Amino acid sequence: MIPVKQEFKHNPPESTGDCFRACLATVLEMPLADVPHFAELFPAPKDFWLQVDGWLRTRGYERFPWASPRIPPASVLSPLIVTGDGGRGINHACVYYRGELFNDPSTHDNANGLVAPCEDGLYWVNAICKL
């Protein structure tokens, strides 16, 4: 994998962050410009996930999501896109591999991964697998 930084910080209404986009680019080893900015194009969660899943399928991948009270452990051997609180009080996505932070795509000075779960008390995890 190649760590990719996000292009846009989440600063509504001026900009919508693209941390998940950067995580997809990292896991798929693609340039950021080759991954659509789904959060900007499809702000409604249902539309966002439908578009992400469709885009992945056209490239031979599938997303397997689940929720967890903690970041998955080292026994999970696939790279994971994990969403939680990145320390700024908003949801943020990072790539974890074998239980360790691999890439925090944030361009903030304190880009140190996730500090807590999302507001619902869960980390939202996505495994991206080749079909």
C-alpha atoms as a printed R data frame, in Angstrom:
    type eleno elety resid chain resno       x       y       z
1   ATOM     1    CA   MET     A     1   0.000   0.000   0.000
2   ATOM     2    CA   ILE     A     2   0.993   3.569  -0.616
3   ATOM     3    CA   PRO     A     3  -0.155   6.207   1.925
4   ATOM     4    CA   VAL     A     4  -2.226   8.947   0.273
5   ATOM     5    CA   LYS     A     5  -3.106  12.272   1.931
6   ATOM     6    CA   GLN     A     6  -6.505  13.861   1.497
7   ATOM     7    CA   GLU     A     7  -6.875  16.880  -0.765
8   ATOM     8    CA   PHE     A     8  -9.743  18.595   1.057
9   ATOM     9    CA   LYS     A     9 -10.127  19.222   4.788
10  ATOM    10    CA   HIS     A    10 -13.636  18.931   6.172
11  ATOM    11    CA   ASN     A    11 -14.622  22.559   6.700
12  ATOM    12    CA   PRO     A    12 -18.311  23.030   5.796
13  ATOM    13    CA   PRO     A    13 -19.658  24.879   3.970
14  ATOM    14    CA   GLU     A    14 -16.364  25.785   2.253
15  ATOM    15    CA   SER     A    15 -15.200  22.204   1.670
16  ATOM    16    CA   THR     A    16 -16.183  18.608   2.263
17  ATOM    17    CA   GLY     A    17 -13.361  16.405   3.482
18  ATOM    18    CA   ASP     A    18 -12.147  13.496   1.394
19  ATOM    19    CA   CYS     A    19 -10.446  11.281   3.968
20  ATOM    20    CA   PHE     A    20 -12.451   8.201   2.886
21  ATOM    21    CA   ARG     A    21 -11.451   8.881  -0.721
22  ATOM    22    CA   ALA     A    22  -7.771   9.030   0.330
23  ATOM    23    CA   CYS     A    23  -8.190   5.775   2.251
24  ATOM    24    CA   LEU     A    24  -9.637   4.085  -0.846
25  ATOM    25    CA   ALA     A    25  -6.691   5.369  -2.879
26  ATOM    26    CA   THR     A    26  -4.301   4.019  -0.248
27  ATOM    27    CA   VAL     A    27  -5.850   0.543  -0.069
28  ATOM    28    CA   LEU     A    28  -6.271   0.254  -3.851
29  ATOM    29    CA   GLU     A    29  -2.843   1.806  -4.562
30  ATOM    30    CA   MET     A    30  -4.326   4.410  -6.899
31  ATOM    31    CA   PRO     A    31  -3.651   8.117  -7.351
32  ATOM    32    CA   LEU     A    32  -6.138  10.235  -5.418
33  ATOM    33    CA   ALA     A    33  -7.297  11.870  -8.674
34  ATOM    34    CA   ASP     A    34  -8.515   8.457  -9.914
35  ATOM    35    CA   VAL     A    35 -10.949   8.079  -6.992
36  ATOM    36    CA   PRO     A    36 -14.141  10.179  -7.114
37  ATOM    37    CA   HIS     A    37 -14.783  12.577  -4.240
38  ATOM    38    CA   PHE     A    38 -17.901  10.632  -3.218
39  ATOM    39    CA   ALA     A    39 -18.608  12.775  -0.131
40  ATOM    40    CA   GLU     A    40 -18.793  15.917  -2.262
41  ATOM    41    CA   LEU     A    41 -20.739  14.318  -5.108
42  ATOM    42    CA   PHE     A    42 -23.176  12.296  -2.971
43  ATOM    43    CA   PRO     A    43 -23.616  13.909   0.474
44  ATOM    44    CA   ALA     A    44 -26.584  11.713   1.488
45  ATOM    45    CA   PRO     A    45 -25.198   8.560   3.220
46  ATOM    46    CA   LYS     A    46 -27.388   6.125   1.270
47  ATOM    47    CA   ASP     A    47 -26.301   7.616  -2.071
48  ATOM    48    CA   PHE     A    48 -22.667   7.801  -0.919
49  ATOM    49    CA   TRP     A    49 -22.475   4.079  -0.126
50  ATOM    50    CA   LEU     A    50 -24.392   3.022  -3.251
51  ATOM    51    CA   GLN     A    51 -21.958   4.988  -5.412
52  ATOM    52    CA   VAL     A    52 -18.855   3.743  -3.555
53  ATOM    53    CA   ASP     A    53 -20.028   0.139  -3.860
54  ATOM    54    CA   GLY     A    54 -20.889   0.496  -7.557
55  ATOM    55    CA   TRP     A    55 -17.540   2.132  -8.309
56  ATOM    56    CA   LEU     A    56 -15.662  -0.603  -6.451
57  ATOM    57    CA   ARG     A    57 -17.562  -3.376  -8.272
58  ATOM    58    CA   THR     A    58 -16.652  -1.907 -11.685
59  ATOM    59    CA   ARG     A    59 -13.017  -2.298 -10.623
60  ATOM    60    CA   GLY     A    60 -13.382  -5.842  -9.327
61  ATOM    61    CA   TYR     A    61 -13.676  -5.071  -5.592
62  ATOM    62    CA   GLU     A    62 -16.340  -5.351  -2.955
63  ATOM    63    CA   ARG     A    63 -16.712  -3.531   0.347
64  ATOM    64    CA   PHE     A    64 -17.503  -5.522   3.491
65  ATOM    65    CA   PRO     A    65 -18.644  -3.150   6.269
66  ATOM    66    CA   TRP     A    66 -19.196  -3.798   9.958
67  ATOM    67    CA   ALA     A    67 -19.318  -1.930  13.254
68  ATOM    68    CA   SER     A    68 -17.010  -2.648  16.180
69  ATOM    69    CA   PRO     A    69 -16.582  -1.248  19.696
70  ATOM    70    CA   ARG     A    70 -12.802  -1.179  19.070
71  ATOM    71    CA   ILE     A    71 -10.329  -0.982  16.210
72  ATOM    72    CA   PRO     A    72  -9.960  -4.548  14.891
73  ATOM    73    CA   PRO     A    73  -6.903  -6.424  16.214
74  ATOM    74    CA   ALA     A    74  -3.731  -7.575  14.487
75  ATOM    75    CA   SER     A    75  -5.322 -10.957  13.742
76  ATOM    76    CA   VAL     A    76  -7.315  -9.261  10.950
77  ATOM    77    CA   LEU     A    77  -4.838  -9.502   8.092
78  ATOM    78    CA   SER     A    78  -6.563  -7.249   5.549
79  ATOM    79    CA   PRO     A    79  -6.086  -3.510   5.422
80  ATOM    80    CA   LEU     A    80  -9.158  -1.802   6.843
81  ATOM    81    CA   ILE     A    81 -10.684   1.620   6.422
82  ATOM    82    CA   VAL     A    82 -11.815   2.529   9.928
83  ATOM    83    CA   THR     A    83 -13.984   5.533  10.774
84  ATOM    84    CA   GLY     A    84 -14.029   7.104  14.222
85  ATOM    85    CA   ASP     A    85 -13.191  10.406  15.908
86  ATOM    86    CA   GLY     A    86  -9.905  11.774  14.585
87  ATOM    87    CA   GLY     A    87  -9.521  14.191  17.497
88  ATOM    88    CA   ARG     A    88 -11.456  17.105  16.041
89  ATOM    89    CA   GLY     A    89 -14.921  15.970  17.117
90  ATOM    90    CA   ILE     A    90 -15.969  14.812  13.638
91  ATOM    91    CA   ASN     A    91 -15.897  11.449  11.920
92  ATOM    92    CA   HIS     A    92 -12.624  10.687  10.173
93  ATOM    93    CA   ALA     A    93 -11.401   7.682   8.186
94  ATOM    94    CA   CYS     A    94  -7.941   6.113   8.471
95  ATOM    95    CA   VAL     A    95  -6.324   2.941   7.159
96  ATOM    96    CA   TYR     A    96  -5.366   0.349   9.768
97  ATOM    97    CA   TYR     A    97  -3.371  -2.760   8.961
98  ATOM    98    CA   ARG     A    98  -2.950  -5.654  11.382
99  ATOM    99    CA   GLY     A    99  -4.276  -3.536  14.240
100 ATOM   100    CA   GLU     A   100  -1.886  -0.614  13.679
101 ATOM   101    CA   LEU     A   101  -2.369   2.755  12.043
102 ATOM   102    CA   PHE     A   102  -1.008   2.605   8.496
103 ATOM   103    CA   ASN     A   103  -2.254   5.920   7.104
104 ATOM   104    CA   ASP     A   104  -4.008   8.897   8.589
105 ATOM   105    CA   PRO     A   105  -4.815  10.888   5.443
106 ATOM   106    CA   SER     A   106  -5.355  14.132   7.369
107 ATOM   107    CA   THR     A   107  -3.116  17.074   6.593
108 ATOM   108    CA   HIS     A   108  -3.588  18.505  10.097
109 ATOM   109    CA   ASP     A   109  -0.556  18.673  12.375
110 ATOM   110    CA   ASN     A   110  -2.110  16.135  14.766
111 ATOM   111    CA   ALA     A   111  -2.730  13.389  12.184
112 ATOM   112    CA   ASN     A   112  -2.245  10.502  14.614
113 ATOM   113    CA   GLY     A   113  -5.144   8.225  13.746
114 ATOM   114    CA   LEU     A   114  -8.384   7.803  15.594
115 ATOM   115    CA   VAL     A   115  -8.740   8.812  19.240
116 ATOM   116    CA   ALA     A   116 -12.232   7.427  19.932
117 ATOM   117    CA   PRO     A   117 -15.177   5.741  18.252
118 ATOM   118    CA   CYS     A   118 -17.896   7.687  16.435
119 ATOM   119    CA   GLU     A   119 -20.641   9.400  18.461
120 ATOM   120    CA   ASP     A   120 -22.647   6.143  18.464
121 ATOM   121    CA   GLY     A   121 -19.834   4.432  20.398
122 ATOM   122    CA   LEU     A   122 -18.699   2.313  17.446
123 ATOM   123    CA   TYR     A   123 -15.905   2.292  14.922
124 ATOM   124    CA   TRP     A   124 -17.222   1.769  11.405
125 ATOM   125    CA   VAL     A   125 -14.950  -0.659   9.562
126 ATOM   126    CA   ASN     A   126 -14.698  -1.394   5.846
127 ATOM   127    CA   ALA     A   127 -12.681  -4.200   4.300
128 ATOM   128    CA   ILE     A   128 -12.127  -3.762   0.556
129 ATOM   129    CA   CYS     A   129 -11.673  -7.169  -1.058
130 ATOM   130    CA   LYS     A   130 -10.847  -8.311  -4.593
131 ATOM   131    CA   LEU     A   131 -13.706 -10.261  -6.160
